[in-house]
Amino acid sequence: MSFISLPSLDEADDNYGGAYVGPEGDPNAKICFIGEAPARDELRTGRPFMGEAGRLFEHCLHKAGLLRGEVYITNFSKYPISKTKMGSGFTVARGIKA
């Protein structure tokens, strides 16, 4: 089993230069989409599910008759996660610039 090492919010703000991507949409929505962690496009815009994957996501929402504002969109981690395996788990990436 792998574990993800996540910092406290204060520690993250100090170490990651504000690379925080919060949730978006209606927090009372009946449908919630949860991604893994923000990537380059999300860090650049400050919004979850952006870039090429976000365009596909919005296309699927449209086909389902939904708008982004009608659902709740968030990520498991609000900070970038390194894809490099470190020991027995993953760690929050340091110094990622959008």
Coordinates of N, CA and C in Angstrom, one line a residue, residues 1-5 82-91:
M1 N 0.8 -1.2 0.0 CA 0.0 0.0 0.0 C 0.9 1.2 0.0
S2 N 0.5 2.2 -0.8 CA 1.3 3.5 -0.8 C 0.5 4.6 -0.1
F3 N 1.3 5.5 0.4 CA 0.7 6.7 1.1 C 1.2 7.9 0.4
I4 N 0.4 9.0 0.5 CA 0.8 10.2 -0.1 C 1.1 11.2 1.1
S5 N 2.3 11.7 1.1 CA 2.7 12.6 2.1 C 2.3 14.0 1.8
S82 N 4.2 15.0 -7.1 CA 5.3 14.5 -7.9 C 4.9 13.1 -8.4
K83 N 5.1 12.8 -9.7 CA 4.9 11.5 -10.2 C 6.1 10.5 -10.0
T84 N 7.1 11.1 -9.4 CA 8.3 10.2 -9.2 C 8.1 9.5 -7.9
K85 N 8.1 8.2 -8.0 CA 7.9 7.4 -6.8 C 9.1 7.6 -5.8
M86 N 8.8 7.8 -4.6 CA 9.9 8.1 -3.6 C 9.7 7.1 -2.4
G87 N 10.5 6.1 -2.3 CA 10.3 5.1 -1.2 C 9.1 4.3 -1.5
S88 N 8.2 4.4 -0.5 CA 6.9 3.6 -0.6 C 5.7 4.4 -0.9
G89 N 5.9 5.7 -1.4 CA 4.8 6.5 -1.7 C 5.1 7.6 -2.6
F90 N 4.3 8.6 -2.7 CA 4.5 9.8 -3.5 C 4.6 11.0 -2.6
T91 N 5.1 12.1 -3.1 CA 5.2 13.3 -2.3 C 4.7 14.5 -3.0

